[in-house]
Rosetta silent file (secondary structure, phi, psi, omega in degrees, C-alpha in Angstrom):
SEQUENCE: XXXXXXXXXXXXXXXXXXXXXXXXXXXXXXXXXXXXXXXXXXXXXXXXXXXXXXXXXXXXXXXXXXXXXXXXXXXXXXXXXXXXXXXXXXXXXXXXXXXXXXXXXXXXXXXXXXXXXXXXXXXXXXXXXXXXXXXXXXXXXXXXXXXXXXXXXXXXXXXXXXXXXXXXXXXXXXXXXXXXXXXXXXXXXXXXXXXXXXXXXXXXXXXXXXXXXXXXXXXXXXXXXX
SCORE:     score description
SCORE:     0.000 S_00000001
   1 L     0.000  -36.920 -175.688  103.836    6.661  151.683 S_00000001
   2 L   -75.964  -52.406  172.087  106.781    6.652  149.670 S_00000001
   3 L   -57.086  -39.744  166.541  109.090    4.566  152.068 S_00000001
   4 L   -73.034   10.976  169.253  106.202    1.810  151.771 S_00000001
   5 L    54.869    7.494  163.960  106.826    1.441  148.113 S_00000001
   6 L   -30.092  135.091  169.143  102.680    1.927  147.577 S_00000001
   7 L   -57.626  -38.450 -122.476  101.537    1.537  143.721 S_00000001
   8 L   161.695  141.892 -171.961   99.398    4.602  144.143 S_00000001
   9 E  -138.071  142.694  179.597   97.945    7.190  146.220 S_00000001
  10 E   -98.482   91.979 -162.580   94.300    9.056  147.060 S_00000001
  11 E  -106.118  130.298 -170.450   95.258   12.043  148.430 S_00000001
  12 L  -142.035  116.878 -168.190   93.334   14.616  150.782 S_00000001
  13 L  -146.665  128.706  166.761   95.585   17.867  152.674 S_00000001
  14 L   -37.160  -52.763 -140.536   93.785   20.644  153.500 S_00000001
  15 L   -97.772   88.907  175.691   96.463   23.091  152.978 S_00000001
  16 H   -40.536  -57.708 -172.310   97.083   24.230  149.312 S_00000001
  17 H   -49.805  -10.949 -166.927  100.934   25.365  150.006 S_00000001
  18 H   -99.121  -27.061 -169.329  102.145   21.793  150.968 S_00000001
  19 H   -41.804  -96.854 -173.789  100.781   20.323  147.209 S_00000001
  20 H   -12.727  -45.833 -162.786  104.386   21.290  145.473 S_00000001
  21 H  -106.019  -11.621  162.161  106.047   19.958  147.812 S_00000001
  22 H   -61.028  -35.478 -175.291  104.287   16.370  148.921 S_00000001
  23 H   -71.504  -30.658 -174.122  104.138   16.007  144.671 S_00000001
  24 H   -65.772  -21.813  164.099  107.608   16.201  144.356 S_00000001
  25 H   -61.035  -55.708 -168.839  108.137   13.340  146.587 S_00000001
  26 H   -91.912  -17.909  130.764  105.306   10.836  144.801 S_00000001
  27 H   -13.391  -97.186 -162.475  107.008   12.379  141.352 S_00000001
  28 H   -65.496  -20.219  164.117  109.834   11.321  141.923 S_00000001
  29 L  -103.031   10.975  175.049  109.153    7.641  142.931 S_00000001
  30 L    56.911   36.894  175.890  106.716    7.508  140.172 S_00000001
  31 L  -116.701  115.586  171.739  103.695    7.245  142.072 S_00000001
  32 L   -32.151  140.553  172.705  100.332    8.052  140.430 S_00000001
  33 E  -140.470  121.151  178.337   98.188   10.643  142.535 S_00000001
  34 E  -105.276  114.639  156.958   94.444   11.641  142.749 S_00000001
  35 E   -75.634  131.965  179.026   93.746   14.497  144.484 S_00000001
  36 L  -105.247  132.841 -176.631   91.017   15.159  146.443 S_00000001
  37 L    50.560  -29.726 -174.410   88.691   18.735  146.546 S_00000001
  38 L  -116.874  148.870 -171.469   92.077   20.427  146.946 S_00000001
  39 L   -65.890  131.777  151.627   94.384   20.697  143.824 S_00000001
  40 L  -110.235  151.544  172.210   98.082   19.046  143.796 S_00000001
  41 L   -62.431  144.865  177.289  100.118   20.146  140.991 S_00000001
  42 L    66.842    4.281  146.692  100.409   17.071  138.103 S_00000001
  43 L   -63.647  165.273  150.890   97.367   15.106  139.975 S_00000001
  44 E   -99.531  161.724 -161.604   94.329   14.703  138.575 S_00000001
  45 E  -102.213  173.732  172.108   91.725   16.405  140.869 S_00000001
  46 E  -171.802  110.475 -176.216   88.359   14.872  141.926 S_00000001
  47 E   156.052 -126.933 -179.438   85.756   16.174  143.484 S_00000001
  48 E   -54.598  132.118  133.448   83.350   19.576  144.373 S_00000001
  49 L   -72.436   74.181 -173.230   82.297   21.402  141.760 S_00000001
  50 L   -72.422    0.658  168.169   82.602   24.914  143.390 S_00000001
  51 L   -71.225  -70.688 -177.751   81.285   27.348  141.078 S_00000001
  52 H   -31.891  -69.248 -170.826   78.317   25.054  141.080 S_00000001
  53 H   -80.164    6.961  165.855   77.841   23.953  144.141 S_00000001
  54 H   -92.388  -24.927 -174.768   78.422   27.641  145.798 S_00000001
  55 H   -85.156  -36.713  170.103   75.933   29.362  143.237 S_00000001
  56 H   -48.924  -77.851  177.214   73.072   26.375  144.056 S_00000001
  57 H   -29.562  -34.942  177.706   73.613   27.222  147.593 S_00000001
  58 H   -75.589  -39.454 -179.102   73.832   30.842  147.173 S_00000001
  59 H   -95.152   -6.169  172.263   70.293   31.275  145.053 S_00000001
  60 H   -65.756  -87.141  167.181   68.723   28.371  147.741 S_00000001
  61 H    12.404  -76.077 -174.397   69.665   30.939  150.533 S_00000001
  62 H   -47.396  -50.764  178.772   68.206   33.733  148.575 S_00000001
  63 H   -76.373  -57.526  172.024   65.112   32.246  147.906 S_00000001
  64 H   -34.589  -85.612 -159.496   65.037   31.110  151.891 S_00000001
  65 H   -33.182  -89.070  179.358   65.541   34.656  153.227 S_00000001
  66 H   -15.965  -49.059  177.741   62.863   36.222  150.634 S_00000001
  67 H   -70.098  -11.970 -156.924   60.488   33.452  152.233 S_00000001
  68 H  -117.506  -48.252 -152.105   61.358   34.143  155.880 S_00000001
  69 H  -135.607   18.719  167.615   61.500   37.833  155.839 S_00000001
  70 H    69.600  141.618 -161.034   59.653   38.943  152.756 S_00000001
  71 H   -71.611  -68.747 -152.123   61.886   40.301  149.107 S_00000001
  72 H   -72.108  -21.328  155.123   61.569   44.159  150.047 S_00000001
  73 H   -72.834   -1.346 -178.882   62.994   43.545  153.586 S_00000001
  74 H  -113.337  -34.756  174.080   65.866   41.528  152.416 S_00000001
  75 H   -73.573  -12.783  177.298   66.373   43.874  149.670 S_00000001
  76 L  -112.396   -9.813  177.553   66.831   47.289  151.814 S_00000001
  77 L  -106.105  -47.923 -170.653   67.941   45.304  154.816 S_00000001
  78 L   -48.959  126.702  135.622   69.446   42.119  154.386 S_00000001
  79 E  -111.794 -170.202  175.196   73.221   40.889  154.819 S_00000001
  80 E  -138.419  159.754 -147.718   75.226   38.295  153.885 S_00000001
  81 E  -144.607   99.814  165.332   77.751   36.602  155.386 S_00000001
  82 E  -134.131  144.921 -161.234   80.139   34.144  154.246 S_00000001
  83 E   -78.830  118.702 -172.252   82.283   32.224  155.839 S_00000001
  84 E  -122.489  171.419 -159.378   85.596   31.382  153.416 S_00000001
  85 L  -153.036   80.286  171.791   88.925   28.980  154.100 S_00000001
  86 H   -60.629  -30.179 -175.974   91.823   31.129  152.258 S_00000001
  87 H   -72.516   -2.678 -178.897   94.633   28.432  153.260 S_00000001
  88 H  -100.479  -12.501 -172.669   92.929   25.924  150.615 S_00000001
  89 L    78.448 -151.645  160.992   93.406   28.280  148.050 S_00000001
  90 L   -31.058  -57.831 -177.560   92.053   29.526  144.739 S_00000001
  91 L   -78.283  -20.177  153.926   90.129   26.617  143.561 S_00000001
  92 L  -110.577    7.533  155.821   87.627   26.523  146.672 S_00000001
  93 H   -56.205  -27.611 -161.145   87.905   30.118  146.631 S_00000001
  94 H   -65.064  -44.820  152.674   85.527   29.774  143.550 S_00000001
  95 H     6.159  -94.886  174.137   83.164   28.073  146.308 S_00000001
  96 H   -51.654  -34.554  173.454   82.536   31.438  148.162 S_00000001
  97 H   -53.715  -50.270 -179.648   82.589   33.176  144.446 S_00000001
  98 H   -60.555  -29.477  159.962   79.695   30.723  143.441 S_00000001
  99 H   -81.988  -31.887 -174.341   77.896   31.883  146.368 S_00000001
 100 H   -85.898  -43.201 -179.870   78.089   35.851  145.936 S_00000001
 101 H   -48.371  -40.904 -158.843   77.018   34.871  142.164 S_00000001
 102 H   -80.840  -48.880  156.730   74.159   33.233  143.725 S_00000001
 103 H   -65.151  -23.601  171.213   72.919   35.597  146.032 S_00000001
 104 H   -70.326  -28.710  168.624   73.183   38.265  143.484 S_00000001
 105 L   -83.575   25.685  173.430   71.098   36.449  140.968 S_00000001
 106 L  -139.224  -53.739 -157.584   68.458   36.523  142.887 S_00000001
 107 L  -132.222  125.489  158.579   68.995   39.582  145.495 S_00000001
 108 L   -87.477   64.816  152.913   70.832   42.846  144.225 S_00000001
 109 L   -40.260  139.381 -169.476   72.753   43.411  147.028 S_00000001
 110 L   -89.926  169.327  166.617   75.473   46.618  147.419 S_00000001
 111 L  -109.184   39.428  169.689   78.617   45.275  148.710 S_00000001
 112 L   -81.636  -31.505  167.107   78.708   47.285  151.815 S_00000001
 113 L  -111.682   58.535  175.049   76.496   44.358  153.081 S_00000001
 114 E  -119.210  138.869  150.486   78.409   41.406  151.821 S_00000001
 115 E  -121.555  132.376 -173.979   80.894   40.222  154.274 S_00000001
 116 E  -111.163  120.157  122.996   83.654   37.694  154.064 S_00000001
 117 E  -106.852  174.960 -176.825   85.469   36.249  156.889 S_00000001
 118 E  -100.917   91.487 -145.130   87.641   33.211  157.328 S_00000001
 119 L   -89.436   -2.473  169.210   86.175   30.418  159.662 S_00000001
 120 L    76.700  -44.159 -168.511   89.267   27.897  158.711 S_00000001
 121 L    95.057   49.678  166.473   86.349   25.845  158.857 S_00000001
 122 L   -98.302  167.438 -179.585   85.939   25.137  162.291 S_00000001
 123 L   -84.538  -53.548 -161.700   83.043   25.339  164.483 S_00000001
 124 H   -51.982  -64.352  178.513   84.844   27.066  167.299 S_00000001
 125 H   -76.865    4.380  157.273   86.726   30.111  164.696 S_00000001
 126 H   -86.384  -28.965  176.398   83.336   30.376  162.651 S_00000001
 127 H   -44.890  -57.916  162.798   81.773   31.011  165.968 S_00000001
 128 L  -109.260   24.816 -168.749   84.256   33.695  166.585 S_00000001
 129 H  -104.411  -19.896 -170.777   85.208   35.495  163.797 S_00000001
 130 H   -86.979    4.492 -178.457   81.097   35.800  163.228 S_00000001
 131 H   -79.914  -80.968 -136.905   80.755   37.049  167.131 S_00000001
 132 H   -88.548    7.241 -176.629   82.790   39.447  165.950 S_00000001
 133 L  -104.129    2.842 -173.231   81.551   40.920  162.454 S_00000001
 134 L   -89.569   -6.423  169.035   77.799   41.220  164.291 S_00000001
 135 L   -90.928  -16.450  161.593   78.415   44.925  165.676 S_00000001
 136 L   -86.573   -9.491  156.159   78.306   46.127  161.869 S_00000001
 137 L  -104.836  140.805 -167.894   75.150   44.817  161.633 S_00000001
 138 L   -46.100  151.249  160.479   71.915   46.854  162.479 S_00000001
 139 L   -78.727  -38.504  159.941   69.856   44.715  164.560 S_00000001
 140 L   -64.106    4.973  170.617   66.904   44.849  162.763 S_00000001
 141 L   -56.582  175.104  163.222   68.633   43.037  159.523 S_00000001
 142 L  -113.797  132.088  167.870   68.093   40.143  158.226 S_00000001
 143 E  -127.776  142.294  157.630   71.176   37.818  158.005 S_00000001
 144 E  -114.478  111.426 -168.571   72.204   35.432  155.605 S_00000001
 145 E   -87.400  132.379  168.785   74.916   33.076  156.460 S_00000001
 146 E  -158.076  165.974 -171.991   76.467   30.439  154.319 S_00000001
 147 E  -171.558  175.580 -165.683   80.483   29.476  154.456 S_00000001
 148 L   -69.813  -13.013  158.826   82.793   26.567  152.684 S_00000001
 149 L  -152.959 -167.331 -159.584   81.191   23.710  154.991 S_00000001
 150 L   -89.786  -26.593  172.855   78.669   23.055  157.209 S_00000001
 151 L   -47.619  -57.074 -177.388   80.917   23.026  160.517 S_00000001
 152 H   -68.279  -58.049 -178.670   81.419   26.976  159.804 S_00000001
 153 H   -50.622    4.793 -177.329   77.332   27.584  158.967 S_00000001
 154 H  -108.797  -63.000 -174.248   76.723   25.986  162.662 S_00000001
 155 H   -34.660  -57.661  167.382   78.996   27.907  163.915 S_00000001
 156 H   -83.970  -15.589  154.676   78.134   30.955  162.881 S_00000001
 157 H   -60.420  -22.726  179.314   74.544   30.575  163.583 S_00000001
 158 H   -60.876  -55.266  175.070   75.455   29.544  167.104 S_00000001
 159 H   -63.424  -40.114  144.596   76.743   33.051  167.298 S_00000001
 160 H   -61.351  -14.438  179.190   73.942   34.558  166.131 S_00000001
 161 H  -101.185    3.899  173.053   71.876   32.982  168.251 S_00000001
 162 L  -116.009   16.794  162.738   73.502   33.712  171.221 S_00000001
 163 L  -102.756  -11.687  168.826   73.482   37.501  170.675 S_00000001
 164 L    90.152   38.977 -141.741   69.581   36.763  170.675 S_00000001
 165 L  -126.796  -18.137 -152.002   69.582   37.596  167.252 S_00000001
 166 H   -50.091  -23.993  178.487   68.248   33.965  166.121 S_00000001
 167 H   -86.968   32.897 -162.429   64.935   34.941  164.595 S_00000001
 168 H  -124.314  -24.622 -168.427   66.941   37.272  162.175 S_00000001
 169 E  -103.393  151.285  166.689   69.398   34.517  160.489 S_00000001
 170 E  -150.383  146.197 -171.695   68.653   31.815  158.195 S_00000001
 171 E  -136.122 -175.224 -158.050   72.017   29.489  156.838 S_00000001
 172 E  -170.639  124.614  171.362   72.995   27.075  154.246 S_00000001
 173 E  -112.431 -159.745 -151.693   75.581   24.591  154.681 S_00000001
 174 E  -143.799   91.492  152.540   78.030   23.283  152.374 S_00000001
 175 L   118.822  -12.073  170.742   78.646   19.199  152.362 S_00000001
 176 L    44.691   25.441  144.886   75.617   17.550  154.239 S_00000001
 177 L   -53.507  -34.734 -148.501   77.671   16.414  156.480 S_00000001
 178 L  -132.224   19.207 -171.420   76.187   17.466  159.807 S_00000001
 179 H   -38.452  -55.482  166.375   72.687   16.282  158.979 S_00000001
 180 H   -73.990   36.643 -178.859   71.335   15.807  162.404 S_00000001
 181 H  -114.031  -77.688  167.854   72.755   19.300  163.701 S_00000001
 182 H   -21.141  -67.298 -170.720   71.206   20.857  160.357 S_00000001
 183 L   -55.835  -41.018 -140.948   67.677   19.144  161.242 S_00000001
 184 L   -95.210  -13.704 -153.470   67.934   19.914  165.517 S_00000001
 185 L  -124.552  100.417 -171.896   68.596   23.851  164.048 S_00000001
 186 L   -60.944  -19.246  171.182   65.443   25.831  162.571 S_00000001
 187 L   -69.788  -25.614 -170.695   67.813   28.576  161.199 S_00000001
 188 E  -100.294  117.255 -167.773   69.574   25.912  158.877 S_00000001
 189 E   -99.395   -3.212  152.450   67.311   25.585  156.183 S_00000001
 190 E   169.191 -152.551 -160.758   69.412   23.101  154.420 S_00000001
 191 E  -149.547  120.385 -177.912   72.603   21.923  152.846 S_00000001
 192 E   -90.941  132.331 -167.335   74.237   21.650  149.102 S_00000001
 193 L  -113.425  142.190  179.301   75.577   18.006  149.663 S_00000001
 194 L   -88.010  -24.756  171.677   78.997   16.574  148.194 S_00000001
 195 L    73.290   49.053  169.688   78.422   12.933  149.125 S_00000001
 196 L   -51.858  -12.860 -171.093   81.973   11.809  150.373 S_00000001
 197 L   -96.194   15.037  159.705   80.507    8.350  151.236 S_00000001
 198 L  -113.962   -3.465 -166.234   80.378    7.734  147.372 S_00000001
 199 H   -67.075  -26.308 -167.870   83.656    8.912  146.197 S_00000001
 200 H   -74.497   21.140  163.606   85.466    5.902  146.662 S_00000001
 201 H   -88.876  -17.989 -146.648   82.779    4.567  143.714 S_00000001
 202 H  -117.808  -51.902 -158.065   84.185    6.888  141.456 S_00000001
 203 H   -87.035  -14.755  170.186   88.115    6.729  142.806 S_00000001
 204 H   -67.064  -58.479  172.489   89.062    3.401  143.244 S_00000001
 205 H   -46.113  -55.292  170.205   88.732    2.371  139.561 S_00000001
 206 H   -56.396   -6.832  161.298   90.269    5.485  138.675 S_00000001
 207 H   -59.129  -57.538  159.736   92.890    4.625  140.617 S_00000001
 208 H   -58.466  -49.095  175.344   93.365    1.093  138.916 S_00000001
 209 L   -50.399  -39.372  162.120   92.871    2.994  135.702 S_00000001
 210 H   -70.509  -34.665  172.941   96.074    4.913  136.277 S_00000001
 211 H  -117.266   44.086  167.259   98.204    2.323  136.756 S_00000001
 212 H  -114.416    7.786  177.922   96.736    0.607  134.171 S_00000001
 213 L    81.019  -25.082 -173.262   98.415    3.334  132.191 S_00000001
 214 L   -56.569  113.208 -179.080   95.027    4.457  130.697 S_00000001
 215 L   -45.004  139.870  167.781   94.343    8.384  129.667 S_00000001
 216 L  -122.824  165.914 -169.604   92.354    9.971  132.520 S_00000001
 217 L   -91.724  163.602  173.111   90.716   13.355  132.270 S_00000001
 218 L   -52.737  -39.888 -159.720   92.814   16.424  134.534 S_00000001
 219 E  -142.732  128.304  175.265   89.541   16.657  136.276 S_00000001
 220 E  -150.195  139.791 -145.065   86.505   15.027  137.295 S_00000001
 221 E  -128.631  115.332  158.479   83.978   17.114  139.368 S_00000001
 222 E   -46.197  135.403  172.567   80.847   15.630  141.286 S_00000001
 223 L   -73.013  145.370  178.653   77.066   16.730  140.799 S_00000001
 224 L  -112.629  174.877 -165.189   75.667   18.599  143.707 S_00000001
 225 L  -178.122  131.086  166.484   71.663   18.908  144.989 S_00000001
 226 L   -74.459    0.000    0.000   70.373   21.028  148.153 S_00000001
């Protein structure tokens, strides 16, 4: 992009560890950057409100579990499993923290029944990691599932279904970009929407404002609904 002498960059890349090296090149060339969802040092941040979206999803998941299994059963037996994405860094980690706070705002689950796995945001890895932790969960325990994106939740649910325990699980996704798959899955009761198809409505004007020398906030966060 620098070699092609672009005027501005709208950047998304998943691994937070590469941010400083990428920004060093853009800064040296004087190219303004908008960073989507994963922070880049010195760039304006645009995207998901991770604590809010996680909290909304966690509370919805807890309420759905109570509606399906009953509050007493959930409080006494349920396990909560969240799929994290460690390579994306602390800001995305706030999504998982929000999910945990959301669950606990409704259900006072003990620490030993709250499990975190690293799904790397993929269906395949989520399936594998969820399959590995199922042995730690009693067969009569309700399983509450959420993750950093829809794909991870789908993989985790498939692992539970493959084990023959599909009637004991409920899941809430993140992103709402797998709508057809979600609708086809009776155990995936919802997803927190990010609306990436609308990002351009903000990103293009923001980038033009950057080029015009206007002062912009350090971050602009979107609103979320289930």
